[in-house]
Coordinates of C-alpha atoms and ligand atoms in Angstrom, one line a residue:
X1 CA 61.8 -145.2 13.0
X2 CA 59.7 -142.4 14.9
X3 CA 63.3 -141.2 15.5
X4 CA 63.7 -140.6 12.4
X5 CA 60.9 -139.3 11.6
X6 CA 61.1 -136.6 14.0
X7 CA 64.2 -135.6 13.5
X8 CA 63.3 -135.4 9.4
X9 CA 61.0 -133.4 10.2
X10 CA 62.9 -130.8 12.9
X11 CA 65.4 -130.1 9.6
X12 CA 62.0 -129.4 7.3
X13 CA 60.8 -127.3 10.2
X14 CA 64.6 -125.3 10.4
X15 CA 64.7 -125.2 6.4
X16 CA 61.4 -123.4 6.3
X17 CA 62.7 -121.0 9.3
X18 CA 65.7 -120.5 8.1
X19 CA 63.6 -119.1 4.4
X20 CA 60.9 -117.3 5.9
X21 CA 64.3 -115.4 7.9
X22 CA 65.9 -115.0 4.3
X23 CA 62.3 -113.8 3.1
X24 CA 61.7 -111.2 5.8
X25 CA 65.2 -110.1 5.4
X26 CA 65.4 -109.0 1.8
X27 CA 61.9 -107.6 2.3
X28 CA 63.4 -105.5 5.0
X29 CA 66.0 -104.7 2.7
X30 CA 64.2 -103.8 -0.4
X31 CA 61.3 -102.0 1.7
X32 CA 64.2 -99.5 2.9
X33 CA 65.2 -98.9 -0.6
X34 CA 61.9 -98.6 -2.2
X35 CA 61.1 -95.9 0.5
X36 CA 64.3 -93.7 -0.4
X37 CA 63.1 -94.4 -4.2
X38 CA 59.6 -93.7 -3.8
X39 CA 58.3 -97.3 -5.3
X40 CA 55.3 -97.1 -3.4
X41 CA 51.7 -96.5 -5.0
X42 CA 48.3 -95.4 -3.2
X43 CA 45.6 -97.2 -5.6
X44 CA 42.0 -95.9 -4.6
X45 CA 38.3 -98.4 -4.3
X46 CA 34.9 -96.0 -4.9
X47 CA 32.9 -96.0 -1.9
X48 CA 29.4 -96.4 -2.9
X49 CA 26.9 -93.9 -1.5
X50 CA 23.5 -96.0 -0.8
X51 CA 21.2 -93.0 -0.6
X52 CA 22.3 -91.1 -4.0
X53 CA 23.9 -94.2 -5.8
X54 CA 26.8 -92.2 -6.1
X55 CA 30.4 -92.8 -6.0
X56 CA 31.5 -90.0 -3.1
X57 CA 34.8 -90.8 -1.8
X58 CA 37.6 -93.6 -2.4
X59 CA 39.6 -95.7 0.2
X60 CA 43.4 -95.6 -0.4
X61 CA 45.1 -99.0 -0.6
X62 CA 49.0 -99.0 -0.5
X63 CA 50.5 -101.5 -3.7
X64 CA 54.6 -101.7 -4.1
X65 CA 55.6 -101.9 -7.7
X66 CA 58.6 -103.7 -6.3
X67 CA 61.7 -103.6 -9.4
X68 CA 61.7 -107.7 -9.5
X69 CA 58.8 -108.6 -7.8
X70 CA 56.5 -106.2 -9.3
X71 CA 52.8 -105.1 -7.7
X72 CA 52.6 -106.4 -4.3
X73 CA 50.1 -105.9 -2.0
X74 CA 49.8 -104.6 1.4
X75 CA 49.8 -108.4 2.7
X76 CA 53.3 -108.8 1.3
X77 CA 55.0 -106.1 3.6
X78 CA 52.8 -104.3 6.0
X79 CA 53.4 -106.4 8.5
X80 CA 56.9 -106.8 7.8
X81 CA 57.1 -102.9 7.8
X82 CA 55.8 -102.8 11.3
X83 CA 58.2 -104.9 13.3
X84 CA 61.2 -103.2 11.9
X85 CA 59.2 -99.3 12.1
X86 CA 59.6 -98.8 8.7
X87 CA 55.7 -98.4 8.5
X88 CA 56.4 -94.5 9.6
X89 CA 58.3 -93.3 7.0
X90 CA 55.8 -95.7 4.4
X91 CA 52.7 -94.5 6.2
X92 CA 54.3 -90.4 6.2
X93 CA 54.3 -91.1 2.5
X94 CA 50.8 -92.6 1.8
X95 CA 49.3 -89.6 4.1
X96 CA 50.8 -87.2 1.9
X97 CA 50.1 -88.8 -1.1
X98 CA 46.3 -89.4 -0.3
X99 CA 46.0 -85.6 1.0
X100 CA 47.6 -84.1 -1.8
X101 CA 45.5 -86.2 -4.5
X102 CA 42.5 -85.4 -2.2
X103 CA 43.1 -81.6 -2.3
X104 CA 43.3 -82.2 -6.1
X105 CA 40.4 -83.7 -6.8
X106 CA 38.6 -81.1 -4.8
X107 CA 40.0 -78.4 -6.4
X108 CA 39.5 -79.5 -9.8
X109 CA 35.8 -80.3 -8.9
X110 CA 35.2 -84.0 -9.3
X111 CA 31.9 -84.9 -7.9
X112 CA 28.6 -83.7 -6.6
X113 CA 29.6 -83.3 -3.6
X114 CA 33.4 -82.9 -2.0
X115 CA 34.8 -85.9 -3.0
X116 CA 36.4 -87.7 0.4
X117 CA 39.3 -89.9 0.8
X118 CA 39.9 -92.6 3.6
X119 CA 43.8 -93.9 4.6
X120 CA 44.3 -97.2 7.0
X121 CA 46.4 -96.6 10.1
X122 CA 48.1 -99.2 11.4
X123 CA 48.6 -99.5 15.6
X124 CA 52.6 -98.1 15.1
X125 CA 51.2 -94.7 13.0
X126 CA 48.4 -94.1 15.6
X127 CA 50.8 -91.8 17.8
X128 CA 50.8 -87.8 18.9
X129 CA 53.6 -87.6 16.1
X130 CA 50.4 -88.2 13.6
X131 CA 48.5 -85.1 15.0
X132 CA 51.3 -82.2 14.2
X133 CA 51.6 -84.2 10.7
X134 CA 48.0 -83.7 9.8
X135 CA 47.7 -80.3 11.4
X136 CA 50.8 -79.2 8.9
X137 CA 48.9 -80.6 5.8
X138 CA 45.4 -79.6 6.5
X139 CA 47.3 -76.0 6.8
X140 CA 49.1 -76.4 3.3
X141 CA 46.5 -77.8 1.2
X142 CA 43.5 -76.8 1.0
X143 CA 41.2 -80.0 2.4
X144 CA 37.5 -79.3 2.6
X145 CA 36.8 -80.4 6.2
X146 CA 35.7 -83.5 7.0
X147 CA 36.4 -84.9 4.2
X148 CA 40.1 -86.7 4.9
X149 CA 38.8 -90.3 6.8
X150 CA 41.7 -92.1 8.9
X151 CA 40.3 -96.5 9.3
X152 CA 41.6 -97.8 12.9
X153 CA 41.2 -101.4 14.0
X154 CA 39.6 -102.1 17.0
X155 CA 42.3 -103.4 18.3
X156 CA 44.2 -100.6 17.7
X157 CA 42.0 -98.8 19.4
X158 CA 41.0 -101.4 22.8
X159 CA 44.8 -101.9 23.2
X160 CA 45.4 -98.3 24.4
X161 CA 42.3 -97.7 25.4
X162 CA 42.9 -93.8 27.5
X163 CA 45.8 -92.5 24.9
X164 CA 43.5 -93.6 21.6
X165 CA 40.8 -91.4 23.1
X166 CA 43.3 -88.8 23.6
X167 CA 44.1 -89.0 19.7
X168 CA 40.5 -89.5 18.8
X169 CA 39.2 -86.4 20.2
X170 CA 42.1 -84.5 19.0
X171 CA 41.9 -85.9 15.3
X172 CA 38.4 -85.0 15.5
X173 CA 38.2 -81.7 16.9
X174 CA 40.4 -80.9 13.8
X175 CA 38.0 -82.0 11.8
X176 CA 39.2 -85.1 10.8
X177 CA 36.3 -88.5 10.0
X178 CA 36.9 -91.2 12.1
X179 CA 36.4 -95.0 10.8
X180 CA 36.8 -98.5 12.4
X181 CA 38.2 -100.9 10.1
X182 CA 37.3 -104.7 9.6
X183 CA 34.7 -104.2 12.4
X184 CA 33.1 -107.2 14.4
X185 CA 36.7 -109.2 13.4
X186 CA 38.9 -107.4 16.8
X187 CA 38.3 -108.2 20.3
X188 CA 36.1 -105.1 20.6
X189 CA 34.5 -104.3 24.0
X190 CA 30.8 -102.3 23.0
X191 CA 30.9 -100.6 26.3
X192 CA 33.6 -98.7 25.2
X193 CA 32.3 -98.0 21.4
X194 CA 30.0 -95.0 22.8
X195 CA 33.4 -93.2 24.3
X196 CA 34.9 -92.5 21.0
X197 CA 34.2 -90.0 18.6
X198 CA 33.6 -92.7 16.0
X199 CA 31.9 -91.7 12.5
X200 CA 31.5 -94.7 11.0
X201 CA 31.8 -98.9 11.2
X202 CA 33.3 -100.7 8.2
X203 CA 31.8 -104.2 8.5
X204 CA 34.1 -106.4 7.4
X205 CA 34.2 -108.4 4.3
X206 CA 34.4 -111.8 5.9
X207 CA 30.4 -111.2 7.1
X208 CA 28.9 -109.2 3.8
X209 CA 30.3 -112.6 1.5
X210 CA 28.3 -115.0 4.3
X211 CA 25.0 -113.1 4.6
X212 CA 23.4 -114.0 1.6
X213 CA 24.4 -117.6 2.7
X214 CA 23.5 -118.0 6.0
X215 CA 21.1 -116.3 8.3
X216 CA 23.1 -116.0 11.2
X217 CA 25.6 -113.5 9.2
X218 CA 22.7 -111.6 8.1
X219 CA 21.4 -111.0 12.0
X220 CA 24.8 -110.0 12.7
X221 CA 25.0 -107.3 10.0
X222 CA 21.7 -106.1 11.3
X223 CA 22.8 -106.1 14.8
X224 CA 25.7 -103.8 13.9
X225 CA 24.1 -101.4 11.4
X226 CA 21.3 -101.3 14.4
X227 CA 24.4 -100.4 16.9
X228 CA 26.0 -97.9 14.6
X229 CA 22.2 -96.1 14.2
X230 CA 21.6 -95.7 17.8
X231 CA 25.4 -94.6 18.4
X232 CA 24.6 -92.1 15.7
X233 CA 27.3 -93.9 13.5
X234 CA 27.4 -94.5 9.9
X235 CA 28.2 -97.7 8.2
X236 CA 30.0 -98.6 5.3
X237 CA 29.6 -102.5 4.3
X238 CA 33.1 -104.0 2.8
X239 CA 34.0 -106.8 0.1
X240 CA 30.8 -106.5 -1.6
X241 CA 30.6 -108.7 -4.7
X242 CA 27.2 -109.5 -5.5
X243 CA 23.9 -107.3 -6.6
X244 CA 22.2 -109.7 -4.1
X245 CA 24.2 -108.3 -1.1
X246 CA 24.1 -104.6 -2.5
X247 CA 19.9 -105.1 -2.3
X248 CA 20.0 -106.5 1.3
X249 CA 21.8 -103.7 2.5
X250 CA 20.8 -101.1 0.9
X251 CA 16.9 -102.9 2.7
X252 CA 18.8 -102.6 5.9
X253 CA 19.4 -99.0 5.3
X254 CA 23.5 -99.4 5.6
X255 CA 25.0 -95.9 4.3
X256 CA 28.0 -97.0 2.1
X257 CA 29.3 -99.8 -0.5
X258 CA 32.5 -100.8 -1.2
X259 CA 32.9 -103.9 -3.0
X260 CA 34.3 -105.2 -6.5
X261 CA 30.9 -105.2 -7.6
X262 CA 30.7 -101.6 -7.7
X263 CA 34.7 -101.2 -8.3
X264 CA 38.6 -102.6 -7.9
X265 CA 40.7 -100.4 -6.4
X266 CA 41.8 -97.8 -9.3
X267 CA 44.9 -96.1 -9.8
X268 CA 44.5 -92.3 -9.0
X269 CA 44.8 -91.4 -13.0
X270 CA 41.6 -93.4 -13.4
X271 CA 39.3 -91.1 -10.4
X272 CA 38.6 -88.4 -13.1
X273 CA 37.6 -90.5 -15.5
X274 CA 35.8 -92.5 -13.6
X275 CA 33.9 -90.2 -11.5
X276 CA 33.4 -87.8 -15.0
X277 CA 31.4 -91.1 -16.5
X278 CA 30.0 -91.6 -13.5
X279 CA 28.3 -88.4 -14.1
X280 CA 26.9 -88.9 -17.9
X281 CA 23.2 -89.5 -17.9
X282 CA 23.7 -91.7 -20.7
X283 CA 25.7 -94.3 -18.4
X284 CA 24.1 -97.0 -16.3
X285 CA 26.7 -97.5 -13.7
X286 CA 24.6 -97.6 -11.0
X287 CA 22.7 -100.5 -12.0
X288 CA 25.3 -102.6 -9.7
X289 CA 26.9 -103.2 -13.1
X290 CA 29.9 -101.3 -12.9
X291 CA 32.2 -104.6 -12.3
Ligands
C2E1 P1 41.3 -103.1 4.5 O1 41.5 -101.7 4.9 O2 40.2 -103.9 5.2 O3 41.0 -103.0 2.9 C1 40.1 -103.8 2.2 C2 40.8 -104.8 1.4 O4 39.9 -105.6 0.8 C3 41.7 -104.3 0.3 O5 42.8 -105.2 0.1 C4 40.8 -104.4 -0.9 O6 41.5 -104.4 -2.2 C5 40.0 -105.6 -0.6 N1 38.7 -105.7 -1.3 C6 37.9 -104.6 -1.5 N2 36.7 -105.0 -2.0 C7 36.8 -106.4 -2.1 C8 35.9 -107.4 -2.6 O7 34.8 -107.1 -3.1 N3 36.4 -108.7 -2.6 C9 37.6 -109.0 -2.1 N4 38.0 -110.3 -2.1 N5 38.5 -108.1 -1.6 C10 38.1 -106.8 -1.6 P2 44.3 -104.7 0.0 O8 44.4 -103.5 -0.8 O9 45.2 -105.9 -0.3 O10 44.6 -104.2 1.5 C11 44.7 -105.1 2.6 C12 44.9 -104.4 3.9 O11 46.1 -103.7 4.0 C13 43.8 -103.3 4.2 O12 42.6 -103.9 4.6 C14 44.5 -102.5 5.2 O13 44.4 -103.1 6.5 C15 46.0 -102.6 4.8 N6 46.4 -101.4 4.1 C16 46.2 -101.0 2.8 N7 46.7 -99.8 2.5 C17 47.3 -99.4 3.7 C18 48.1 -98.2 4.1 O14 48.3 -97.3 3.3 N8 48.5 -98.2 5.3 C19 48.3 -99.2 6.2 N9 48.8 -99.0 7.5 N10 47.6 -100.3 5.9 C20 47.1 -100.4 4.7
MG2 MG1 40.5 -100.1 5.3
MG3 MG1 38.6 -102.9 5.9
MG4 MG1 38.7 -106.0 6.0

């Protein structure tokens, strides 16, 4: 009987391989086409200032409008895109994209400030390949500097620890902001944190949604807002979703909010309007009410 068993469920076990193989290949498949076709789509999430209650800049999210399948998100193929270095060509795209809305918005005026725009990197896009692409856009479009923001994982960064500082210092002497993604989630050594021209820490969602809960999430957000402050760092809380976590942090002096509290990621049509009513006296969007 356990024989059985076991060998019922070895064919359950091949069935599922042999789909998850038929999955990844048609992704692989469409993902090549919907780069020739351009099906790709940068949507953008307000970042909160804390200080002004402003909106000042937007974090680019990469959606597919795949033909069949319609939206999917970043879950569905990044990873996918990675292993078969399609995420080059993909991730050439979204850096144009964001710079050239970017260069828009500025020039057009939006906000009180220059607006700023941050793009995710994945570990395969973090390569001297990335420097001469950025050094050709900042020289066509007009960027205000500082203002384009590139997010790195820690573990992008503690893999390769001597060449990401090479890149680092590079990105940053061109004036370029500097942000670690999803942080306090990576294997990330602190005694190297001070060694990198870091601007900011994006603490991740996955603490912000427990530390109303629990007390122990809260002492860790303080902990790293503390550590940012005395590295001279910004930080930018993630995944906020309640006016209760909003009021803790802005207590604990974090810089930035980002959250569908304050918004969903938009499509880029909707910035102007967006940041235009964000402007009207008569609107009360920073009350944490602005969904
Ligand atoms: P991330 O950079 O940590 O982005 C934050 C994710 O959290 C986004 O998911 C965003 O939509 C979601 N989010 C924001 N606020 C909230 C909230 O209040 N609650 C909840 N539940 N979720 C919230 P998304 O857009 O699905 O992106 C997932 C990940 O895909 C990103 O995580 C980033 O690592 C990666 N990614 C997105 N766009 C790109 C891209 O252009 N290039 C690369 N290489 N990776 C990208
Ligand atoms: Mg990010
Ligand atoms: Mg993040
Ligand atoms: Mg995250």
């Amino acid at each position: 009987h356990a024989k059985a068993n076991g060998k019922a469920r070895y064919e359950i076990y091949d069935a599922r391989m042999h789909a998850d193989t038929v999955t990844h290949m048609r992704v692989e498949n469409d993902l090549r086409r919907a780069i020739e076709r351009k099906e790709f789509q940068l949507y953008y999430q307000p970042i909160l200032s804390l200080a002004s209650n402003r909106i000042t800049g937007f974090e680019a999210l990469i959606r597919w409008q795949h033909p069949e399948r319609g939206l999917m998100a970043p879950a569905e193929f990044i990873s996918i895109a990675e292993e078969t270095g399609l995420i080059t060509p993909m991730g050439q795209w979204a850096l144009r994209e964001a710079c050239s809305k970017l260069s828009q918005w500025q020039r057009h005026g939006l906000g009180s400030v220059p607006l700023t725009v941050n793009l995710n990197l994945s570990g395969k896009e973090f390569t001297p390949a990335l420097l001469q692409q950025i050094k050709e856009l900042l020289q066509e479009m007009d960027i205000a500097p500082g203002t384009l923001r590139l997010e790195i994982t820690e573990s992008t960064i503690m893999g390769e620890p001597e060449s990401s500082a090479f890149l680092l210092h590079q990105l940053k002497a061109m004036g370029i902001g500097l942000q670690i993604d999803d942080f306090g989630t990576g294997y990330s050594s602190l005694s190297y944190l001070h060694q990198f021209p870091i601007d900011a820490l994006k603490i991740d969602r996955s603490f912000v949604s427990m530390m109303s809960i629990d007390r122990e999430n809260l002492e860790i957000i303080k902990t790293i807002v503390n550590l940012a402050h005395n590295l001279g760092m910004d930080v930018i809380a993630e995944g906020v979703e309640k006016p209760e976590e909003l009021r803790i942090l802005k207590q604990l002096g974090c810089e930035y909010a980002q959250g569908f509290l304050i918004s969903r990621p938009i499509e880029a049509d909707s910035v102007a309007t967006l940041i235009g009513r964000e402007a009207d006296p008569d609107n009360h969007l920073h009350a944490g009410s602005l969904r």
